[in-house]
Amino acid sequence: MADKPRMNGSSNVKEDRRVLLEVKNLVKYFPVRSGMFQRVTNWVKAVDDISFHIYEGETLGLVGESGCGKTTVGRTILHLVPATSGSVIFNDQDLSDLSASQLKEIRRDIQIIFQDPYSSLDPRMPVGESISEGLRIHTDKTAQERYDVVVEMLSRVGLRADHARRYPHEFSGGQRQRIGIARALSLRPKFIVCDEPVSALDVSIQAQVLNILRELQQDFGLTYLFIAHNLSVVEHFSDRVGVMYLGKMAELASRDALYENPLHPYTQALMSAIPVPDPTMTRQRIILEGDVPSPLNPPTGCRFHTRCPLAFDKCGQEEPPFKDYGREHYAACWLLETGEEGASKLTRERLAR
Ligand code: SF4
């Protein structure tokens, strides 16, 4: 365990690696309106004070059940939805301090690949125009230069130049996602939010798209935030992984540390549900009772306490700090206050009962 645990995963340089993106105390609440005057009567606490950083050139996976806030995190980073509070620092610039024109400039460097490639493409626009739209808005390239970029990007994702004239409905789901990748790449961004990029695809196509993303990352030095709910895909694709529960970050660590030695009871439950490829091996499944509570009225204390098999009195009263328990293995659980080794053993023993 570190001598002096840090309270979050933020600072500009860690372990000689450069931090490209830093999220500090990010909060995003959505208003709930009702009545004749559409007054705000409540708030959906989609993201509630989370902090983390992403190193240049790495892939940070973000996992959690539906509604945990992971997609909102990606969209808030991109300013597709404004943050309620907190900050996003990209390339040493706080995005909330930037003017509209400065933000427009920086958007070239931050792109997104959406989950549903069909609805993210304009059905009335040939895909070549969709891919070059960003170039038209953000650069002064000529039509010929834009076309050259489109052809190059289509080729990078395994499509042909003549595909540029076709419309989205003429492509399969996997091809449409390749077009989405080509569009995200056209401005040569530094950072891409991949929002469930393979969830809507057949398993056989998923591997192809992931391989393209991996190749492009190496060739262009890209940094990814990879949002997904499939733990096996995230394990395959990520360098580090964050686990979200009900708007909070429960745990964040290197891929190996998280999958081999999960510290948080929620992560342990998620890991226990991953199928084991060896038929001679079995894994003790941890079944969580009940549903995820509503983000309109999340539980006090630890948000997981209503479903946690290890919860004790303090869990419902005080929120556990999100701390570094050694080698950038962050987690938020009161049990961990006994130290990494002891806590891991303790949680495992209790869960095995
Ligand atoms: Fe479970 Fe308590 Fe740890 Fe929350 S703080 S994960 S309720 S043991």
mmCIF file of C-alpha atoms and ligand atoms in Angstrom:
data_model
loop_
_atom_site.group_PDB
_atom_site.id
_atom_site.type_symbol
_atom_site.label_atom_id
_atom_site.label_comp_id
_atom_site.label_asym_id
_atom_site.label_seq_id
_atom_site.Cartn_x
_atom_site.Cartn_y
_atom_site.Cartn_z
ATOM 1 C CA MET A 1 0.000 0.000 0.000
ATOM 2 C CA ALA A 2 1.246 3.472 -0.782
ATOM 3 C CA ASP A 3 2.559 5.440 2.212
ATOM 4 C CA LYS A 4 0.312 8.353 1.486
ATOM 5 C CA PRO A 5 -2.669 7.450 -0.658
ATOM 6 C CA ARG A 6 -3.770 10.023 -3.227
ATOM 7 C CA MET A 7 -7.397 11.068 -3.197
ATOM 8 C CA ASN A 8 -7.870 10.722 -6.908
ATOM 9 C CA GLY A 9 -6.076 9.795 -10.125
ATOM 10 C CA SER A 10 -5.045 13.268 -11.172
ATOM 11 C CA SER A 11 -1.768 15.077 -11.870
ATOM 12 C CA ASN A 12 -0.044 15.981 -15.094
ATOM 13 C CA VAL A 13 2.823 13.484 -15.232
ATOM 14 C CA LYS A 14 2.867 10.095 -13.529
ATOM 15 C CA GLU A 15 5.513 7.414 -13.767
ATOM 16 C CA ASP A 16 7.211 9.306 -16.632
ATOM 17 C CA ARG A 17 4.093 8.989 -18.759
ATOM 18 C CA ARG A 18 2.323 12.088 -19.987
ATOM 19 C CA VAL A 19 -1.284 12.597 -19.005
ATOM 20 C CA LEU A 20 -3.254 13.638 -22.100
ATOM 21 C CA LEU A 21 -6.672 13.953 -20.501
ATOM 22 C CA GLU A 22 -7.590 14.619 -16.907
ATOM 23 C CA VAL A 23 -11.096 14.570 -15.480
ATOM 24 C CA LYS A 24 -11.427 16.329 -12.119
ATOM 25 C CA ASN A 25 -14.466 16.001 -9.880
ATOM 26 C CA LEU A 26 -16.792 15.735 -12.858
ATOM 27 C CA VAL A 27 -20.500 16.028 -12.078
ATOM 28 C CA LYS A 28 -23.377 15.767 -14.521
ATOM 29 C CA TYR A 29 -26.973 16.008 -13.304
ATOM 30 C CA PHE A 30 -29.899 16.008 -15.729
ATOM 31 C CA PRO A 31 -33.029 17.934 -14.664
ATOM 32 C CA VAL A 32 -36.366 16.150 -14.323
ATOM 33 C CA ARG A 33 -39.228 18.510 -15.175
ATOM 34 C CA SER A 34 -42.901 18.065 -14.459
ATOM 35 C CA GLY A 35 -46.162 19.970 -14.145
ATOM 36 C CA MET A 36 -47.715 22.608 -16.365
ATOM 37 C CA PHE A 37 -44.744 24.958 -16.025
ATOM 38 C CA GLN A 38 -42.192 22.217 -16.490
ATOM 39 C CA ARG A 39 -40.466 23.088 -13.235
ATOM 40 C CA VAL A 40 -37.394 21.135 -12.236
ATOM 41 C CA THR A 41 -38.592 18.703 -9.580
ATOM 42 C CA ASN A 42 -35.599 16.392 -9.334
ATOM 43 C CA TRP A 43 -32.205 15.587 -10.790
ATOM 44 C CA VAL A 44 -30.861 12.418 -12.396
ATOM 45 C CA LYS A 45 -27.387 12.128 -10.888
ATOM 46 C CA ALA A 46 -25.801 10.487 -13.911
ATOM 47 C CA VAL A 47 -22.183 11.261 -12.993
ATOM 48 C CA ASP A 48 -21.409 12.325 -9.452
ATOM 49 C CA ASP A 49 -17.913 13.579 -8.703
ATOM 50 C CA ILE A 50 -15.503 11.306 -10.523
ATOM 51 C CA SER A 51 -11.817 11.902 -11.239
ATOM 52 C CA PHE A 52 -9.385 10.015 -13.419
ATOM 53 C CA HIS A 53 -6.677 10.574 -16.011
ATOM 54 C CA ILE A 54 -5.715 8.997 -19.321
ATOM 55 C CA TYR A 55 -2.108 8.663 -20.427
ATOM 56 C CA GLU A 56 -1.047 9.594 -23.933
ATOM 57 C CA GLY A 57 -1.199 6.570 -26.248
ATOM 58 C CA GLU A 58 -3.106 4.284 -23.883
ATOM 59 C CA THR A 59 -6.600 2.842 -23.907
ATOM 60 C CA LEU A 60 -8.633 3.375 -20.769
ATOM 61 C CA GLY A 61 -11.612 1.027 -20.648
ATOM 62 C CA LEU A 62 -14.738 2.171 -18.809
ATOM 63 C CA VAL A 63 -17.224 -0.514 -17.777
ATOM 64 C CA GLY A 64 -20.374 -0.815 -15.731
ATOM 65 C CA GLU A 65 -24.014 -1.800 -15.993
ATOM 66 C CA SER A 66 -26.485 0.162 -18.126
ATOM 67 C CA GLY A 67 -27.246 3.523 -16.573
ATOM 68 C CA CYS A 68 -24.040 3.704 -14.519
ATOM 69 C CA GLY A 69 -23.031 6.944 -16.268
ATOM 70 C CA LYS A 70 -20.182 5.746 -18.468
ATOM 71 C CA THR A 71 -21.646 7.118 -21.706
ATOM 72 C CA THR A 72 -22.425 10.428 -19.996
ATOM 73 C CA VAL A 73 -18.768 10.666 -18.960
ATOM 74 C CA GLY A 74 -17.694 10.306 -22.610
ATOM 75 C CA ARG A 75 -20.194 12.859 -23.846
ATOM 76 C CA THR A 76 -19.362 15.351 -21.124
ATOM 77 C CA ILE A 77 -15.663 15.098 -21.968
ATOM 78 C CA LEU A 78 -16.581 15.965 -25.554
ATOM 79 C CA HIS A 79 -18.831 18.839 -24.416
ATOM 80 C CA LEU A 80 -21.739 17.183 -26.241
ATOM 81 C CA VAL A 81 -23.498 17.719 -22.919
ATOM 82 C CA PRO A 82 -22.289 20.476 -20.567
ATOM 83 C CA ALA A 83 -20.896 19.414 -17.206
ATOM 84 C CA THR A 84 -22.775 20.475 -14.083
ATOM 85 C CA SER A 85 -19.434 21.034 -12.357
ATOM 86 C CA GLY A 86 -15.860 19.796 -12.419
ATOM 87 C CA SER A 87 -13.308 20.126 -15.144
ATOM 88 C CA VAL A 88 -11.855 18.328 -18.122
ATOM 89 C CA ILE A 89 -8.225 19.136 -18.889
ATOM 90 C CA PHE A 90 -7.020 18.101 -22.316
ATOM 91 C CA ASN A 91 -3.441 18.622 -23.387
ATOM 92 C CA ASP A 92 -2.904 20.922 -20.369
ATOM 93 C CA GLN A 93 -5.907 23.105 -21.284
ATOM 94 C CA ASP A 94 -9.004 23.293 -19.107
ATOM 95 C CA LEU A 95 -11.831 22.952 -21.623
ATOM 96 C CA SER A 96 -14.263 24.883 -19.430
ATOM 97 C CA ASP A 97 -11.997 27.973 -19.678
ATOM 98 C CA LEU A 98 -12.028 28.049 -23.475
ATOM 99 C CA SER A 99 -14.059 30.343 -25.694
ATOM 100 C CA ALA A 100 -16.354 28.878 -28.352
ATOM 101 C CA SER A 101 -13.722 29.405 -31.077
ATOM 102 C CA GLN A 102 -10.956 27.843 -28.957
ATOM 103 C CA LEU A 103 -13.246 24.917 -28.194
ATOM 104 C CA LYS A 104 -13.970 24.502 -31.897
ATOM 105 C CA GLU A 105 -10.231 24.377 -32.538
ATOM 106 C CA ILE A 106 -9.658 21.725 -29.897
ATOM 107 C CA ARG A 107 -12.548 19.593 -31.154
ATOM 108 C CA ARG A 108 -10.303 18.589 -34.046
ATOM 109 C CA ASP A 109 -8.216 16.689 -31.540
ATOM 110 C CA ILE A 110 -11.111 15.016 -29.715
ATOM 111 C CA GLN A 111 -13.473 12.800 -31.661
ATOM 112 C CA ILE A 112 -16.079 10.125 -30.951
ATOM 113 C CA ILE A 113 -17.091 6.802 -32.438
ATOM 114 C CA PHE A 114 -20.730 6.093 -31.616
ATOM 115 C CA GLN A 115 -22.367 2.825 -30.657
ATOM 116 C CA ASP A 116 -24.938 2.826 -33.436
ATOM 117 C CA PRO A 117 -23.141 3.444 -36.718
ATOM 118 C CA TYR A 118 -26.414 3.717 -38.652
ATOM 119 C CA SER A 119 -28.049 6.494 -36.684
ATOM 120 C CA SER A 120 -24.751 8.379 -36.395
ATOM 121 C CA LEU A 121 -24.517 8.742 -40.194
ATOM 122 C CA ASP A 122 -26.834 11.057 -42.160
ATOM 123 C CA PRO A 123 -28.899 8.689 -44.371
ATOM 124 C CA ARG A 124 -29.246 11.377 -47.082
ATOM 125 C CA MET A 125 -25.544 12.053 -47.337
ATOM 126 C CA PRO A 126 -23.029 9.942 -49.292
ATOM 127 C CA VAL A 127 -20.544 8.546 -46.798
ATOM 128 C CA GLY A 128 -17.685 10.459 -48.449
ATOM 129 C CA GLU A 129 -19.432 13.696 -47.485
ATOM 130 C CA SER A 130 -19.984 12.459 -43.937
ATOM 131 C CA ILE A 131 -16.309 11.634 -43.604
ATOM 132 C CA SER A 132 -15.181 14.974 -45.028
ATOM 133 C CA GLU A 133 -17.693 17.116 -43.123
ATOM 134 C CA GLY A 134 -15.245 17.784 -40.292
ATOM 135 C CA LEU A 135 -12.543 18.757 -42.770
ATOM 136 C CA ARG A 136 -14.905 21.256 -44.382
ATOM 137 C CA ILE A 137 -15.758 22.821 -41.015
ATOM 138 C CA HIS A 138 -12.345 22.765 -39.380
ATOM 139 C CA THR A 139 -9.830 23.140 -42.221
ATOM 140 C CA ASP A 140 -9.338 25.169 -45.392
ATOM 141 C CA LYS A 141 -8.589 22.123 -47.526
ATOM 142 C CA THR A 142 -9.847 22.200 -51.113
ATOM 143 C CA ALA A 143 -12.495 19.758 -52.348
ATOM 144 C CA GLN A 144 -9.796 17.649 -53.997
ATOM 145 C CA GLU A 145 -7.687 17.596 -50.833
ATOM 146 C CA ARG A 146 -10.726 16.581 -48.787
ATOM 147 C CA TYR A 147 -11.503 13.814 -51.260
ATOM 148 C CA ASP A 148 -7.909 12.565 -50.999
ATOM 149 C CA VAL A 149 -8.267 12.353 -47.214
ATOM 150 C CA VAL A 150 -11.586 10.485 -47.577
ATOM 151 C CA VAL A 151 -10.003 7.934 -49.901
ATOM 152 C CA GLU A 152 -7.053 7.479 -47.556
ATOM 153 C CA MET A 153 -9.296 7.039 -44.519
ATOM 154 C CA LEU A 154 -11.573 4.571 -46.319
ATOM 155 C CA SER A 155 -8.526 2.584 -47.293
ATOM 156 C CA ARG A 156 -7.252 2.622 -43.678
ATOM 157 C CA VAL A 157 -10.486 0.974 -42.539
ATOM 158 C CA GLY A 158 -10.548 -1.582 -45.358
ATOM 159 C CA LEU A 159 -13.007 0.112 -47.737
ATOM 160 C CA ARG A 160 -12.604 1.274 -51.328
ATOM 161 C CA ALA A 161 -12.553 4.750 -52.852
ATOM 162 C CA ASP A 162 -15.802 4.126 -54.769
ATOM 163 C CA HIS A 163 -17.570 3.519 -51.439
ATOM 164 C CA ALA A 164 -17.384 7.286 -50.872
ATOM 165 C CA ARG A 165 -20.292 7.817 -53.307
ATOM 166 C CA ARG A 166 -22.614 5.332 -51.621
ATOM 167 C CA TYR A 167 -25.190 5.945 -48.909
ATOM 168 C CA PRO A 168 -25.224 4.438 -45.398
ATOM 169 C CA HIS A 169 -28.079 2.001 -46.140
ATOM 170 C CA GLU A 170 -25.893 0.321 -48.794
ATOM 171 C CA PHE A 171 -23.472 -0.940 -46.129
ATOM 172 C CA SER A 172 -23.520 -3.681 -43.511
ATOM 173 C CA GLY A 173 -23.323 -2.829 -39.801
ATOM 174 C CA GLY A 174 -19.613 -3.608 -39.663
ATOM 175 C CA GLN A 175 -18.909 -1.474 -42.736
ATOM 176 C CA ARG A 176 -20.913 1.398 -41.287
ATOM 177 C CA GLN A 177 -18.856 1.258 -38.125
ATOM 178 C CA ARG A 178 -15.691 1.373 -40.266
ATOM 179 C CA ILE A 179 -17.107 4.497 -41.903
ATOM 180 C CA GLY A 180 -17.714 5.940 -38.422
ATOM 181 C CA ILE A 181 -14.067 5.247 -37.594
ATOM 182 C CA ALA A 182 -12.899 6.839 -40.862
ATOM 183 C CA ARG A 183 -14.980 9.921 -40.085
ATOM 184 C CA ALA A 184 -13.554 10.185 -36.557
ATOM 185 C CA LEU A 185 -10.048 9.876 -37.972
ATOM 186 C CA SER A 186 -10.327 12.345 -40.828
ATOM 187 C CA LEU A 187 -9.141 15.273 -38.708
ATOM 188 C CA ARG A 188 -6.236 13.245 -37.320
ATOM 189 C CA PRO A 189 -7.355 13.592 -33.699
ATOM 190 C CA LYS A 190 -5.208 12.796 -30.679
ATOM 191 C CA PHE A 191 -7.994 11.360 -28.555
ATOM 192 C CA ILE A 192 -11.096 9.330 -29.418
ATOM 193 C CA VAL A 193 -14.020 8.392 -27.206
ATOM 194 C CA CYS A 194 -15.128 4.952 -28.401
ATOM 195 C CA ASP A 195 -18.689 4.707 -27.067
ATOM 196 C CA GLU A 196 -19.614 1.010 -27.178
ATOM 197 C CA PRO A 197 -18.147 0.815 -30.710
ATOM 198 C CA VAL A 198 -18.707 -2.933 -31.175
ATOM 199 C CA SER A 199 -21.799 -3.590 -29.025
ATOM 200 C CA ALA A 200 -24.175 -3.447 -31.991
ATOM 201 C CA LEU A 201 -22.054 -5.757 -34.170
ATOM 202 C CA ASP A 202 -21.973 -9.537 -34.639
ATOM 203 C CA VAL A 203 -19.227 -11.254 -32.658
ATOM 204 C CA SER A 204 -17.337 -12.176 -35.839
ATOM 205 C CA ILE A 205 -17.284 -8.530 -36.946
ATOM 206 C CA GLN A 206 -16.355 -7.203 -33.507
ATOM 207 C CA ALA A 207 -12.845 -8.632 -33.731
ATOM 208 C CA GLN A 208 -12.285 -7.015 -37.149
ATOM 209 C CA VAL A 209 -13.336 -3.592 -35.910
ATOM 210 C CA LEU A 210 -11.235 -3.928 -32.745
ATOM 211 C CA ASN A 211 -8.208 -4.908 -34.827
ATOM 212 C CA ILE A 212 -8.689 -1.819 -37.010
ATOM 213 C CA LEU A 213 -8.895 0.368 -33.911
ATOM 214 C CA ARG A 214 -5.736 -1.218 -32.519
ATOM 215 C CA GLU A 215 -3.800 -0.760 -35.793
ATOM 216 C CA LEU A 216 -4.885 2.864 -36.086
ATOM 217 C CA GLN A 217 -3.865 3.509 -32.508
ATOM 218 C CA GLN A 218 -0.366 2.268 -33.235
ATOM 219 C CA ASP A 219 -0.055 4.078 -36.570
ATOM 220 C CA PHE A 220 -1.462 7.430 -35.429
ATOM 221 C CA GLY A 221 -0.453 7.367 -31.745
ATOM 222 C CA LEU A 222 -4.096 7.625 -30.675
ATOM 223 C CA THR A 223 -5.400 7.668 -27.121
ATOM 224 C CA TYR A 224 -8.760 5.983 -26.472
ATOM 225 C CA LEU A 225 -11.461 6.099 -23.849
ATOM 226 C CA PHE A 226 -13.127 2.764 -24.574
ATOM 227 C CA ILE A 227 -16.638 2.565 -23.124
ATOM 228 C CA ALA A 228 -18.234 -0.886 -23.076
ATOM 229 C CA HIS A 229 -20.267 -3.258 -20.947
ATOM 230 C CA ASN A 230 -18.593 -6.442 -22.217
ATOM 231 C CA LEU A 231 -15.816 -7.198 -19.730
ATOM 232 C CA SER A 232 -14.048 -9.649 -22.040
ATOM 233 C CA VAL A 233 -13.833 -7.082 -24.844
ATOM 234 C CA VAL A 234 -12.542 -4.453 -22.425
ATOM 235 C CA GLU A 235 -9.926 -6.861 -21.066
ATOM 236 C CA HIS A 236 -8.755 -7.625 -24.590
ATOM 237 C CA PHE A 237 -8.557 -4.004 -25.642
ATOM 238 C CA SER A 238 -7.599 -1.835 -22.649
ATOM 239 C CA ASP A 239 -4.383 -0.931 -20.841
ATOM 240 C CA ARG A 240 -6.202 0.259 -17.741
ATOM 241 C CA VAL A 241 -9.828 -0.171 -16.749
ATOM 242 C CA GLY A 242 -12.266 1.882 -14.677
ATOM 243 C CA VAL A 243 -15.424 0.358 -13.188
ATOM 244 C CA MET A 244 -18.416 2.624 -12.632
ATOM 245 C CA TYR A 245 -21.442 2.044 -10.434
ATOM 246 C CA LEU A 246 -24.384 4.438 -10.225
ATOM 247 C CA GLY A 247 -22.483 7.556 -11.278
ATOM 248 C CA LYS A 248 -19.376 6.834 -9.212
ATOM 249 C CA MET A 249 -16.036 5.253 -10.003
ATOM 250 C CA ALA A 250 -15.817 2.088 -7.897
ATOM 251 C CA GLU A 251 -12.360 0.939 -9.009
ATOM 252 C CA LEU A 252 -9.663 1.855 -11.521
ATOM 253 C CA ALA A 253 -6.432 -0.055 -12.148
ATOM 254 C CA SER A 254 -4.199 -1.569 -14.780
ATOM 255 C CA ARG A 255 -5.974 -4.282 -16.738
ATOM 256 C CA ASP A 256 -3.931 -7.086 -15.165
ATOM 257 C CA ALA A 257 -4.394 -5.809 -11.614
ATOM 258 C CA LEU A 258 -8.124 -5.337 -12.090
ATOM 259 C CA TYR A 259 -8.828 -8.703 -13.696
ATOM 260 C CA GLU A 260 -6.447 -10.735 -11.515
ATOM 261 C CA ASN A 261 -6.917 -8.969 -8.208
ATOM 262 C CA PRO A 262 -10.121 -6.897 -8.130
ATOM 263 C CA LEU A 263 -10.374 -5.052 -4.818
ATOM 264 C CA HIS A 264 -13.930 -3.748 -4.868
ATOM 265 C CA PRO A 265 -16.799 -6.170 -4.136
ATOM 266 C CA TYR A 266 -18.724 -4.854 -7.149
ATOM 267 C CA THR A 267 -15.788 -5.511 -9.474
ATOM 268 C CA GLN A 268 -15.379 -8.966 -7.936
ATOM 269 C CA ALA A 269 -19.034 -9.709 -8.677
ATOM 270 C CA LEU A 270 -18.665 -8.505 -12.281
ATOM 271 C CA MET A 271 -15.517 -10.586 -12.777
ATOM 272 C CA SER A 272 -17.204 -13.690 -11.394
ATOM 273 C CA ALA A 273 -19.752 -13.479 -14.229
ATOM 274 C CA ILE A 274 -17.134 -13.669 -17.024
ATOM 275 C CA PRO A 275 -17.339 -17.107 -18.697
ATOM 276 C CA VAL A 276 -14.199 -19.225 -18.283
ATOM 277 C CA PRO A 277 -12.987 -20.570 -21.663
ATOM 278 C CA ASP A 278 -11.588 -23.770 -20.065
ATOM 279 C CA PRO A 279 -14.436 -26.340 -19.532
ATOM 280 C CA THR A 280 -12.433 -28.054 -16.764
ATOM 281 C CA MET A 281 -12.410 -24.862 -14.714
ATOM 282 C CA THR A 282 -15.276 -23.288 -12.837
ATOM 283 C CA ARG A 283 -15.552 -19.904 -11.233
ATOM 284 C CA GLN A 284 -17.604 -19.170 -8.154
ATOM 285 C CA ARG A 285 -20.345 -16.846 -9.373
ATOM 286 C CA ILE A 286 -21.293 -13.970 -7.101
ATOM 287 C CA ILE A 287 -24.966 -13.161 -7.616
ATOM 288 C CA LEU A 288 -25.907 -9.632 -6.634
ATOM 289 C CA GLU A 289 -29.348 -9.262 -5.085
ATOM 290 C CA GLY A 290 -31.790 -6.622 -6.272
ATOM 291 C CA ASP A 291 -31.675 -4.025 -9.019
ATOM 292 C CA VAL A 292 -29.416 -1.034 -9.448
ATOM 293 C CA PRO A 293 -31.077 1.812 -7.471
ATOM 294 C CA SER A 294 -32.422 4.827 -9.354
ATOM 295 C CA PRO A 295 -29.923 7.614 -10.058
ATOM 296 C CA LEU A 296 -32.777 9.991 -9.133
ATOM 297 C CA ASN A 297 -32.364 8.999 -5.530
ATOM 298 C CA PRO A 298 -29.088 7.135 -5.052
ATOM 299 C CA PRO A 299 -28.347 5.480 -1.692
ATOM 300 C CA THR A 300 -26.445 7.425 0.939
ATOM 301 C CA GLY A 301 -22.921 6.392 1.937
ATOM 302 C CA CYS A 302 -21.466 3.833 -0.446
ATOM 303 C CA ARG A 303 -23.781 3.673 -3.458
ATOM 304 C CA PHE A 304 -23.287 -0.080 -3.651
ATOM 305 C CA HIS A 305 -24.328 -0.803 -0.061
ATOM 306 C CA THR A 306 -27.901 -1.841 -0.925
ATOM 307 C CA ARG A 307 -26.555 -4.753 -2.992
ATOM 308 C CA CYS A 308 -23.142 -5.398 -1.496
ATOM 309 C CA PRO A 309 -22.848 -8.810 0.216
ATOM 310 C CA LEU A 310 -20.140 -7.375 2.489
ATOM 311 C CA ALA A 311 -21.872 -4.177 3.593
ATOM 312 C CA PHE A 312 -21.687 -3.159 7.243
ATOM 313 C CA ASP A 313 -23.064 -0.229 9.238
ATOM 314 C CA LYS A 314 -20.610 2.420 8.106
ATOM 315 C CA CYS A 315 -21.274 1.674 4.425
ATOM 316 C CA GLY A 316 -24.751 3.195 4.479
ATOM 317 C CA GLN A 317 -23.664 6.254 6.430
ATOM 318 C CA GLU A 318 -20.412 7.531 4.954
ATOM 319 C CA GLU A 319 -19.150 7.536 1.407
ATOM 320 C CA PRO A 320 -15.829 5.677 1.075
ATOM 321 C CA PRO A 321 -12.973 7.716 -0.462
ATOM 322 C CA PHE A 322 -11.688 6.789 -3.921
ATOM 323 C CA LYS A 323 -8.052 6.130 -3.083
ATOM 324 C CA ASP A 324 -4.873 4.748 -4.547
ATOM 325 C CA TYR A 325 -4.052 1.483 -2.758
ATOM 326 C CA GLY A 326 -0.710 1.099 -4.490
ATOM 327 C CA ARG A 327 0.611 1.218 -8.058
ATOM 328 C CA GLU A 328 -2.336 3.318 -9.223
ATOM 329 C CA HIS A 329 -4.884 0.767 -8.117
ATOM 330 C CA TYR A 330 -7.762 3.015 -7.065
ATOM 331 C CA ALA A 331 -10.901 1.846 -5.318
ATOM 332 C CA ALA A 332 -13.684 3.137 -3.064
ATOM 333 C CA CYS A 333 -14.563 0.659 -0.315
ATOM 334 C CA TRP A 334 -14.366 0.902 3.464
ATOM 335 C CA LEU A 335 -13.029 -2.655 3.705
ATOM 336 C CA LEU A 336 -9.870 -1.565 1.916
ATOM 337 C CA GLU A 337 -8.870 0.689 4.766
ATOM 338 C CA THR A 338 -7.235 -2.383 6.296
ATOM 339 C CA GLY A 339 -4.610 -2.409 3.494
ATOM 340 C CA GLU A 340 -4.502 -3.860 -0.015
ATOM 341 C CA GLU A 341 -3.422 -7.434 0.744
ATOM 342 C CA GLY A 342 -5.539 -7.803 3.834
ATOM 343 C CA ALA A 343 -8.552 -6.235 2.217
ATOM 344 C CA SER A 344 -8.354 -8.353 -0.883
ATOM 345 C CA LYS A 345 -8.082 -11.513 1.213
ATOM 346 C CA LEU A 346 -10.828 -10.337 3.524
ATOM 347 C CA THR A 347 -13.242 -9.534 0.735
ATOM 348 C CA ARG A 348 -12.548 -12.837 -1.000
ATOM 349 C CA GLU A 349 -13.023 -14.855 2.176
ATOM 350 C CA ARG A 350 -16.271 -13.122 2.949
ATOM 351 C CA LEU A 351 -17.571 -13.510 -0.573
ATOM 352 C CA ALA A 352 -16.738 -17.229 -0.547
ATOM 353 C CA ARG A 353 -19.001 -17.850 2.435
HETATM 354 FE FE1 SF4 B 1 -19.524 -2.964 0.084
HETATM 355 FE FE2 SF4 B 1 -19.226 -1.297 2.118
HETATM 356 FE FE3 SF4 B 1 -17.234 -1.665 0.422
HETATM 357 FE FE4 SF4 B 1 -19.422 -0.327 -0.312
HETATM 358 S S1 SF4 B 1 -17.946 0.302 1.244
HETATM 359 S S2 SF4 B 1 -18.363 -1.871 -1.500
HETATM 360 S S3 SF4 B 1 -21.001 -1.449 0.771
HETATM 361 S S4 SF4 B 1 -18.116 -3.199 1.807
#
